[in-house]
Amino acid sequence: MKIFKFGGASVKDAEAVKNVAEILRRFPDEKTLIVISAMGKITNALERLTDAFFYKKENAADVFAEIKKYHFDIIEKLFDDKSHEVYSDMHNTFVELEWAIEESPTHSYDHEYDQIVSMGEIISTKIVSAYLNKAGIKNQWLDVRDIVKTDNTYREGKVLWESTEELVRSYFNSTKASITITQGFLGATSENFTTTLGREGSDYTAAILAYCTDAENVTIWKDVPGVLNADPKWFDQTKLIDQLSFQDAIELSYYGATVIHPKTIKPLQNKNITLHVKSFIKPDEKGTVINNLQSQLPIPCFIFKINQVLVSISPKDFSFIVEENLSEIFNTFFEQGVKINTMLNSAISFSICVDNNERKIPELIKELQKKYRVLYNDNVEMVTIRYYDQATIDRVTIGKNVLLDVRSRYTVQMVMKNK
Ligand code: ASP
Ligand code: MG
């Protein structure tokens, strides 16, 4: 079996959905499992809906209406026949969502978030599945919550691998469909509450299902030609990487390359399942192949992160930073849920670079200040260069003061501020 993943951009409007059908026509007679994300930027809109529902930040009914209209505009372009069952199916789905936000919240924010935000994938897969069936590409719609089981860490569900594997196997052993369409990003607890796997988690779903079905390969269809050596948002001369090892892919996504969700590689590496990243605009082009072939990349890869904070922590009495301090400091970061992007230790201070989360960082600093002297520098940026050389370092540091420089054999990380 092959697994295809289509992200939000690949189903963002009626034209895009039609293009998905065109891509699938290139692979007739193949057993395919298709994992789809919410359409366009609908997950963000559903996050707003959750905030409106939970915190009354804006009028929930307005946000709801906006989301409904967005989808019905697409449905109307895809289905001329107003009596097509997709219309009643979608009306019912939206009525359910409307009811959910009419009552007052009964669970935690994260729990309510998952019940609401998950609707983006439920809706997109129903529309795409119905359209493909109409277009002659016969497929079976599957509720992924019936097969991907997680614990109850809402918004960051941890996969329960044993039960998931069993359920996935039994579905695929019994289905006669050669094409199955299902949702990325979602799971369910043992009590059948919906969970999500973390933002941008649809790639991870594709990898989970590949692992459980021993898939031949996975293809992620994107609006870029494949994995590039830098984000075109920051660099104008990006290059396509033809071949990437699992190791490099994991390193790059760990450092923040957004092309693949960081959790995606491990399940694929564990079963040696090749991952293709290809363009849905130019499906004939080869894109990037990610597999276990070890090859050092011929070009440096850059990962930029803006809106960073550099925090320096030192004992109040000028004593050394010892293991006991480090363990306490790490524990504080862990408890406050703040991910460390890079760090460097000296005799009397410990420096850490983190994303500037307006909610978490002030809390973190307050907590650290109980025992340490804490200085911080916000509005800094961080660049990670894998396979660096001096020329590339010189290029990215023009006009910047480098506040922190952490190097290993293949990777350099620099925290910088504009001069
Ligand atoms: N729709 C979800 C998100 O935007 C999952 C995904 O796109 O991978 O985060
Ligand atoms: Mg997305």
Short mmCIF file of C-alpha atoms and ligand atoms in Angstrom, two decimals:
data_model
loop_
_atom_site.label_atom_id
_atom_site.label_comp_id
_atom_site.label_asym_id
_atom_site.label_seq_id
_atom_site.Cartn_x
_atom_site.Cartn_y
_atom_site.Cartn_z
CA MET A 1 0.00 0.00 0.00
CA LYS A 2 1.01 3.56 -0.69
CA ILE A 3 0.19 6.48 1.54
CA PHE A 4 -0.49 9.97 0.24
CA LYS A 5 -0.81 13.00 2.46
CA PHE A 6 -2.48 16.15 1.20
CA GLY A 7 -2.04 19.21 3.42
CA GLY A 8 -4.26 22.25 3.83
CA ALA A 9 -2.86 24.12 0.82
CA SER A 10 -3.57 21.18 -1.48
CA VAL A 11 -7.31 21.31 -0.69
CA LYS A 12 -7.71 25.01 -0.04
CA ASP A 13 -10.35 25.65 -2.74
CA ALA A 14 -12.39 23.86 -5.40
CA GLU A 15 -9.58 24.02 -7.97
CA ALA A 16 -7.18 22.44 -5.51
CA VAL A 17 -9.61 19.59 -4.77
CA LYS A 18 -9.97 18.97 -8.50
CA ASN A 19 -6.20 18.86 -8.74
CA VAL A 20 -6.12 16.12 -6.08
CA ALA A 21 -8.33 14.06 -8.38
CA GLU A 22 -5.92 14.70 -11.26
CA ILE A 23 -2.99 13.51 -9.18
CA LEU A 24 -4.83 10.35 -8.15
CA ARG A 25 -5.66 9.54 -11.75
CA ARG A 26 -1.94 9.06 -12.30
CA PHE A 27 -1.98 6.11 -9.92
CA PRO A 28 -4.80 3.84 -11.05
CA ASP A 29 -5.10 0.34 -9.60
CA GLU A 30 -2.93 1.06 -6.61
CA LYS A 31 -4.00 0.43 -3.08
CA THR A 32 -3.78 3.88 -1.58
CA LEU A 33 -4.52 5.40 1.78
CA ILE A 34 -5.05 9.14 1.58
CA VAL A 35 -4.57 11.34 4.62
CA ILE A 36 -5.99 14.85 4.36
CA SER A 37 -5.73 17.99 6.48
CA ALA A 38 -8.29 20.71 7.05
CA MET A 39 -8.84 22.98 4.06
CA GLY A 40 -6.56 26.01 3.71
CA LYS A 41 -6.23 27.88 6.98
CA ILE A 42 -9.38 26.44 8.53
CA THR A 43 -7.54 25.06 11.57
CA ASN A 44 -6.62 28.65 12.51
CA ALA A 45 -10.24 29.70 12.05
CA LEU A 46 -11.38 26.82 14.27
CA GLU A 47 -8.86 27.90 16.90
CA ARG A 48 -10.52 31.31 16.81
CA LEU A 49 -13.89 29.63 17.14
CA THR A 50 -12.65 27.73 20.20
CA ASP A 51 -11.41 30.99 21.76
CA ALA A 52 -14.71 32.67 20.98
CA PHE A 53 -16.58 29.78 22.58
CA PHE A 54 -14.32 29.46 25.61
CA TYR A 55 -13.16 33.01 26.30
CA LYS A 56 -15.88 34.97 24.45
CA LYS A 57 -13.12 36.92 22.70
CA GLU A 58 -15.32 37.42 19.66
CA ASN A 59 -18.78 36.34 18.67
CA ALA A 60 -18.69 32.57 18.18
CA ALA A 61 -21.70 32.65 15.84
CA ASP A 62 -19.83 34.99 13.47
CA VAL A 63 -16.73 32.83 13.32
CA PHE A 64 -18.92 29.77 12.85
CA ALA A 65 -20.74 31.44 9.95
CA GLU A 66 -17.43 32.34 8.31
CA ILE A 67 -16.19 28.74 8.51
CA LYS A 68 -19.45 27.36 7.21
CA LYS A 69 -19.52 29.77 4.28
CA TYR A 70 -15.92 28.96 3.32
CA HIS A 71 -16.77 25.28 3.00
CA PHE A 72 -20.12 25.74 1.29
CA ASP A 73 -18.50 28.00 -1.32
CA ILE A 74 -16.19 25.11 -2.16
CA ILE A 75 -18.99 22.53 -2.10
CA GLU A 76 -21.09 24.63 -4.48
CA LYS A 77 -18.23 24.80 -6.95
CA LEU A 78 -17.65 21.06 -6.77
CA PHE A 79 -21.25 19.82 -6.83
CA ASP A 80 -23.72 21.43 -9.26
CA ASP A 81 -26.42 19.02 -8.24
CA LYS A 82 -27.95 20.57 -5.11
CA SER A 83 -29.61 17.28 -4.24
CA HIS A 84 -26.22 15.54 -3.90
CA GLU A 85 -26.05 13.94 -0.46
CA VAL A 86 -22.92 15.92 0.43
CA TYR A 87 -25.19 18.95 1.00
CA SER A 88 -27.32 17.29 3.66
CA ASP A 89 -24.33 15.53 5.16
CA MET A 90 -22.47 18.83 5.54
CA HIS A 91 -25.53 20.65 6.88
CA ASN A 92 -25.84 17.98 9.56
CA THR A 93 -22.15 18.19 10.40
CA PHE A 94 -22.38 21.96 10.81
CA VAL A 95 -25.52 21.66 12.94
CA GLU A 96 -23.55 19.37 15.27
CA LEU A 97 -20.74 21.91 15.49
CA GLU A 98 -23.23 24.71 16.09
CA TRP A 99 -24.80 22.81 18.95
CA ALA A 100 -21.40 22.13 20.46
CA ILE A 101 -20.64 25.85 20.72
CA GLU A 102 -24.10 26.89 21.93
CA GLU A 103 -23.71 25.24 25.31
CA SER A 104 -21.18 26.38 27.90
CA PRO A 105 -17.81 24.64 28.04
CA THR A 106 -17.87 21.60 30.33
CA HIS A 107 -14.28 20.41 29.99
CA SER A 108 -10.82 21.97 30.04
CA TYR A 109 -9.82 24.36 27.26
CA ASP A 110 -7.54 21.78 25.62
CA HIS A 111 -10.28 19.15 25.68
CA GLU A 112 -12.85 21.51 24.14
CA TYR A 113 -10.25 22.68 21.62
CA ASP A 114 -9.79 19.17 20.26
CA GLN A 115 -13.53 18.54 19.93
CA ILE A 116 -13.98 21.75 17.91
CA VAL A 117 -10.72 22.05 15.94
CA SER A 118 -10.92 18.41 14.77
CA MET A 119 -14.00 19.28 12.72
CA GLY A 120 -11.75 20.84 10.05
CA GLU A 121 -10.40 17.43 9.03
CA ILE A 122 -13.77 15.68 9.36
CA ILE A 123 -15.31 18.22 6.98
CA SER A 124 -12.46 18.34 4.46
CA THR A 125 -12.28 14.56 4.12
CA LYS A 126 -16.04 14.26 3.66
CA ILE A 127 -16.00 16.83 0.88
CA VAL A 128 -12.96 15.38 -0.88
CA SER A 129 -14.22 11.81 -0.57
CA ALA A 130 -17.62 12.74 -2.01
CA TYR A 131 -16.03 14.71 -4.83
CA LEU A 132 -13.66 11.89 -5.77
CA ASN A 133 -16.49 9.38 -5.80
CA LYS A 134 -18.45 11.69 -8.07
CA ALA A 135 -15.38 12.09 -10.30
CA GLY A 136 -15.16 8.30 -10.68
CA ILE A 137 -12.36 7.73 -8.19
CA LYS A 138 -14.11 5.25 -5.93
CA ASN A 139 -13.05 5.49 -2.33
CA GLN A 140 -14.03 4.68 1.21
CA TRP A 141 -14.23 7.44 3.85
CA LEU A 142 -12.76 6.31 7.15
CA ASP A 143 -13.01 7.99 10.54
CA VAL A 144 -9.39 7.91 11.69
CA ARG A 145 -10.58 8.15 15.31
CA ASP A 146 -11.71 4.54 14.98
CA ILE A 147 -8.16 3.40 14.36
CA VAL A 148 -5.69 5.91 15.84
CA LYS A 149 -5.89 5.74 19.63
CA THR A 150 -4.15 8.15 21.97
CA ASP A 151 -3.93 8.93 25.65
CA ASN A 152 -5.88 11.92 26.89
CA THR A 153 -3.18 14.56 26.46
CA TYR A 154 -5.46 16.90 24.57
CA ARG A 155 -3.82 18.92 21.80
CA GLU A 156 -0.73 16.69 21.93
CA GLY A 157 -2.17 13.17 22.00
CA LYS A 158 0.40 10.42 22.57
CA VAL A 159 -0.25 7.48 20.29
CA LEU A 160 -1.13 4.17 21.94
CA TRP A 161 0.80 2.08 19.48
CA GLU A 162 -0.43 -1.39 20.37
CA SER A 163 -4.13 -0.71 20.09
CA THR A 164 -3.59 1.53 17.09
CA GLU A 165 -1.65 -1.15 15.25
CA GLU A 166 -4.31 -3.74 15.96
CA LEU A 167 -7.17 -1.51 14.82
CA VAL A 168 -5.35 -0.34 11.70
CA ARG A 169 -4.53 -3.93 10.71
CA SER A 170 -8.04 -5.15 11.22
CA TYR A 171 -9.48 -2.30 9.15
CA PHE A 172 -7.15 -2.93 6.24
CA ASN A 173 -7.59 -6.70 6.42
CA SER A 174 -11.32 -6.35 6.05
CA THR A 175 -11.79 -3.41 3.68
CA LYS A 176 -12.38 -4.07 0.03
CA ALA A 177 -11.79 -0.47 -0.97
CA SER A 178 -8.63 0.16 -2.91
CA ILE A 179 -8.67 3.85 -1.97
CA THR A 180 -9.35 4.91 1.60
CA ILE A 181 -9.67 8.55 2.60
CA THR A 182 -9.07 9.60 6.16
CA GLN A 183 -8.16 12.54 8.40
CA GLY A 184 -4.73 13.61 9.47
CA PHE A 185 -4.05 15.19 12.86
CA LEU A 186 -6.80 13.35 14.81
CA GLY A 187 -7.03 10.50 17.25
CA ALA A 188 -9.37 9.35 19.99
CA THR A 189 -9.04 8.35 23.61
CA SER A 190 -10.29 5.03 24.93
CA GLU A 191 -13.45 6.88 26.01
CA ASN A 192 -13.89 8.07 22.44
CA PHE A 193 -13.17 11.72 22.98
CA THR A 194 -11.40 13.29 20.05
CA THR A 195 -7.75 14.27 20.46
CA THR A 196 -5.35 16.05 18.14
CA LEU A 197 -1.68 15.23 17.65
CA GLY A 198 -0.28 18.78 17.71
CA ARG A 199 -0.47 21.49 15.05
CA GLU A 200 0.62 20.38 11.60
CA GLY A 201 0.27 16.79 12.77
CA SER A 202 -1.15 15.32 9.56
CA ASP A 203 2.28 14.28 8.33
CA TYR A 204 2.64 12.37 11.55
CA THR A 205 -0.68 10.59 10.94
CA ALA A 206 0.59 9.49 7.53
CA ALA A 207 3.71 8.09 9.21
CA ILE A 208 1.72 6.33 11.95
CA LEU A 209 -0.49 4.64 9.38
CA ALA A 210 2.51 3.76 7.22
CA TYR A 211 4.16 2.14 10.20
CA CYS A 212 1.05 0.15 11.14
CA THR A 213 0.38 -1.07 7.60
CA ASP A 214 4.02 -1.64 6.60
CA ALA A 215 3.39 0.68 3.68
CA GLU A 216 5.59 0.65 0.64
CA ASN A 217 6.15 4.39 0.80
CA VAL A 218 4.63 7.71 1.81
CA THR A 219 4.23 10.79 -0.37
CA ILE A 220 3.60 14.21 1.11
CA TRP A 221 2.17 16.49 -1.59
CA LYS A 222 3.11 20.11 -1.04
CA ASP A 223 3.02 23.54 -2.63
CA VAL A 224 6.83 23.58 -2.75
CA PRO A 225 8.95 21.38 -5.07
CA GLY A 226 10.24 19.28 -2.16
CA VAL A 227 12.57 19.88 0.78
CA LEU A 228 14.53 23.06 0.17
CA ASN A 229 17.77 24.02 1.86
CA ALA A 230 16.08 27.08 3.37
CA ASP A 231 12.63 28.52 3.83
CA PRO A 232 11.84 30.67 0.76
CA LYS A 233 10.20 33.10 3.19
CA TRP A 234 13.68 34.15 4.37
CA PHE A 235 15.98 33.27 1.48
CA ASP A 236 15.58 34.04 -2.18
CA GLN A 237 18.11 31.54 -3.49
CA THR A 238 16.87 28.25 -2.19
CA LYS A 239 17.89 24.90 -3.61
CA LEU A 240 15.98 21.67 -3.80
CA ILE A 241 17.48 18.74 -1.91
CA ASP A 242 17.03 15.61 -4.06
CA GLN A 243 17.99 13.08 -1.49
CA LEU A 244 17.94 13.33 2.28
CA SER A 245 18.81 10.74 4.91
CA PHE A 246 16.35 10.02 7.74
CA GLN A 247 19.03 11.30 10.09
CA ASP A 248 19.31 14.68 8.36
CA ALA A 249 15.55 14.94 7.98
CA ILE A 250 15.10 14.40 11.70
CA GLU A 251 17.83 16.90 12.54
CA LEU A 252 16.40 19.54 10.22
CA SER A 253 12.86 19.16 11.48
CA TYR A 254 14.09 19.12 15.07
CA TYR A 255 15.82 22.46 14.52
CA GLY A 256 12.61 23.89 13.15
CA ALA A 257 12.48 23.26 9.40
CA THR A 258 8.74 23.35 8.85
CA VAL A 259 8.58 21.25 5.73
CA ILE A 260 7.96 18.02 7.64
CA HIS A 261 6.43 17.62 11.08
CA PRO A 262 9.23 16.55 13.47
CA LYS A 263 7.48 13.38 14.68
CA THR A 264 7.05 12.07 11.15
CA ILE A 265 10.45 10.55 10.52
CA LYS A 266 10.84 8.15 13.42
CA PRO A 267 8.03 5.69 12.52
CA LEU A 268 9.23 5.68 8.91
CA GLN A 269 12.88 5.20 9.83
CA ASN A 270 11.95 2.38 12.21
CA LYS A 271 10.41 0.41 9.36
CA ASN A 272 12.61 1.78 6.60
CA ILE A 273 9.69 3.27 4.67
CA THR A 274 10.73 5.80 2.01
CA LEU A 275 9.21 9.27 2.21
CA HIS A 276 8.70 11.39 -0.90
CA VAL A 277 8.03 15.11 -0.69
CA LYS A 278 6.58 16.28 -3.98
CA SER A 279 4.85 19.24 -5.54
CA PHE A 280 1.11 18.94 -6.15
CA ILE A 281 1.51 21.70 -8.72
CA LYS A 282 4.18 19.84 -10.70
CA PRO A 283 3.56 16.20 -9.86
CA ASP A 284 5.91 14.98 -12.60
CA GLU A 285 8.94 16.41 -10.88
CA LYS A 286 10.90 14.14 -8.64
CA GLY A 287 10.84 16.17 -5.46
CA THR A 288 12.82 14.95 -2.47
CA VAL A 289 13.38 11.33 -1.49
CA ILE A 290 14.00 10.66 2.19
CA ASN A 291 15.36 7.24 3.09
CA ASN A 292 18.10 5.47 4.99
CA LEU A 293 20.89 6.17 2.52
CA GLN A 294 23.55 8.04 4.43
CA SER A 295 24.84 10.87 2.37
CA GLN A 296 26.13 14.16 3.56
CA LEU A 297 24.26 17.05 2.01
CA PRO A 298 26.25 18.92 -0.61
CA ILE A 299 24.89 22.30 0.48
CA PRO A 300 24.35 24.04 3.80
CA CYS A 301 20.77 24.05 5.09
CA PHE A 302 19.41 27.02 7.00
CA ILE A 303 16.67 27.24 9.54
CA PHE A 304 15.62 30.65 10.72
CA LYS A 305 13.58 31.39 13.80
CA ILE A 306 12.51 34.92 14.58
CA ASN A 307 10.89 36.24 17.74
CA GLN A 308 13.28 34.43 20.06
CA VAL A 309 14.28 35.23 23.62
CA LEU A 310 17.75 34.63 24.98
CA VAL A 311 17.58 33.94 28.71
CA SER A 312 20.69 33.94 30.87
CA ILE A 313 20.46 32.35 34.24
CA SER A 314 23.07 32.65 37.02
CA PRO A 315 23.17 31.86 40.71
CA LYS A 316 22.44 34.99 42.77
CA ASP A 317 25.62 34.64 44.84
CA PHE A 318 28.05 34.31 41.94
CA SER A 319 28.69 30.64 42.63
CA PHE A 320 29.34 28.15 39.82
CA ILE A 321 26.56 26.55 37.85
CA VAL A 322 26.71 22.94 38.95
CA GLU A 323 24.72 19.85 38.00
CA GLU A 324 22.22 20.47 40.75
CA ASN A 325 21.38 23.90 39.27
CA LEU A 326 21.13 22.48 35.79
CA SER A 327 18.73 19.79 36.86
CA GLU A 328 16.59 22.39 38.64
CA ILE A 329 16.67 24.75 35.65
CA PHE A 330 15.73 22.03 33.16
CA ASN A 331 12.95 20.93 35.42
CA THR A 332 11.53 24.46 35.47
CA PHE A 333 11.55 24.58 31.67
CA PHE A 334 9.86 21.21 31.55
CA GLU A 335 7.19 22.20 34.07
CA GLN A 336 6.44 25.44 32.26
CA GLY A 337 6.25 23.58 28.94
CA VAL A 338 8.94 25.69 27.28
CA LYS A 339 11.04 24.01 24.60
CA ILE A 340 14.73 24.85 24.54
CA ASN A 341 15.96 25.79 21.06
CA THR A 342 19.62 25.97 21.97
CA MET A 343 21.75 26.42 25.08
CA LEU A 344 25.27 27.11 26.30
CA ASN A 345 26.81 26.78 29.71
CA SER A 346 29.64 28.79 31.28
CA ALA A 347 31.08 28.86 34.79
CA ILE A 348 28.54 31.17 36.32
CA SER A 349 25.79 31.42 33.80
CA PHE A 350 23.61 29.27 31.63
CA SER A 351 22.10 30.71 28.44
CA ILE A 352 19.03 29.33 26.73
CA CYS A 353 17.22 30.44 23.59
CA VAL A 354 13.47 29.87 23.40
CA ASP A 355 10.47 30.93 21.30
CA ASN A 356 8.86 34.09 22.64
CA ASN A 357 5.57 32.75 23.93
CA GLU A 358 3.80 35.72 25.53
CA ARG A 359 1.95 33.51 27.96
CA LYS A 360 4.67 31.05 28.99
CA ILE A 361 7.87 33.13 29.07
CA PRO A 362 6.88 35.64 31.78
CA GLU A 363 5.76 32.70 33.96
CA LEU A 364 9.01 30.87 33.31
CA ILE A 365 11.12 33.92 34.18
CA LYS A 366 9.14 34.55 37.36
CA GLU A 367 9.70 30.97 38.41
CA LEU A 368 13.46 31.06 37.67
CA GLN A 369 13.87 34.38 39.46
CA LYS A 370 12.92 32.75 42.75
CA LYS A 371 16.42 31.29 42.90
CA TYR A 372 18.48 32.82 40.14
CA ARG A 373 19.47 36.09 38.62
CA VAL A 374 17.78 36.12 35.25
CA LEU A 375 18.61 38.41 32.35
CA TYR A 376 16.86 38.23 29.05
CA ASN A 377 17.13 39.69 25.63
CA ASP A 378 14.01 39.56 23.52
CA ASN A 379 13.51 40.26 19.87
CA VAL A 380 16.49 38.17 18.88
CA GLU A 381 16.62 35.63 16.08
CA MET A 382 18.25 32.28 15.77
CA VAL A 383 19.76 30.62 12.74
CA THR A 384 20.75 26.98 12.56
CA ILE A 385 23.04 25.93 9.74
CA ARG A 386 23.55 22.26 9.09
CA TYR A 387 26.70 21.50 7.09
CA TYR A 388 27.97 25.00 7.72
CA ASP A 389 31.07 26.64 6.32
CA GLN A 390 32.64 30.01 7.05
CA ALA A 391 31.27 31.63 3.91
CA THR A 392 27.67 30.87 4.87
CA ILE A 393 28.26 32.01 8.44
CA ASP A 394 29.66 35.31 7.16
CA ARG A 395 26.69 35.73 4.89
CA VAL A 396 24.01 35.30 7.54
CA THR A 397 25.74 37.40 10.19
CA ILE A 398 26.10 40.57 8.12
CA GLY A 399 24.70 43.48 10.14
CA LYS A 400 24.13 41.32 13.22
CA ASN A 401 25.63 40.99 16.65
CA VAL A 402 26.08 37.35 17.50
CA LEU A 403 25.04 36.85 21.13
CA LEU A 404 25.48 33.11 21.28
CA ASP A 405 27.32 30.64 19.07
CA VAL A 406 26.97 26.90 19.59
CA ARG A 407 28.84 24.53 17.29
CA SER A 408 29.15 20.85 16.72
CA ARG A 409 30.81 19.10 13.84
CA TYR A 410 27.97 19.52 11.37
CA THR A 411 25.75 22.12 12.92
CA VAL A 412 26.13 25.69 14.10
CA GLN A 413 23.45 27.65 15.92
CA MET A 414 23.71 31.38 16.36
CA VAL A 415 21.49 33.71 18.31
CA MET A 416 21.72 37.19 16.82
CA LYS A 417 20.38 40.70 17.14
CA ASN A 418 20.38 43.46 14.53
CA LYS A 419 23.26 45.88 15.00
N1 ASP B 1 -4.92 20.97 10.09
C1 ASP B 1 -3.91 20.80 11.11
C2 ASP B 1 -3.11 22.08 11.26
O1 ASP B 1 -3.25 22.99 10.47
C3 ASP B 1 -3.04 19.62 10.86
C4 ASP B 1 -2.16 19.74 9.64
O2 ASP B 1 -2.40 20.57 8.76
O3 ASP B 1 -1.21 18.97 9.53
O4 ASP B 1 -2.36 22.18 12.20
MG MG B 2 -1.94 22.53 7.79
#
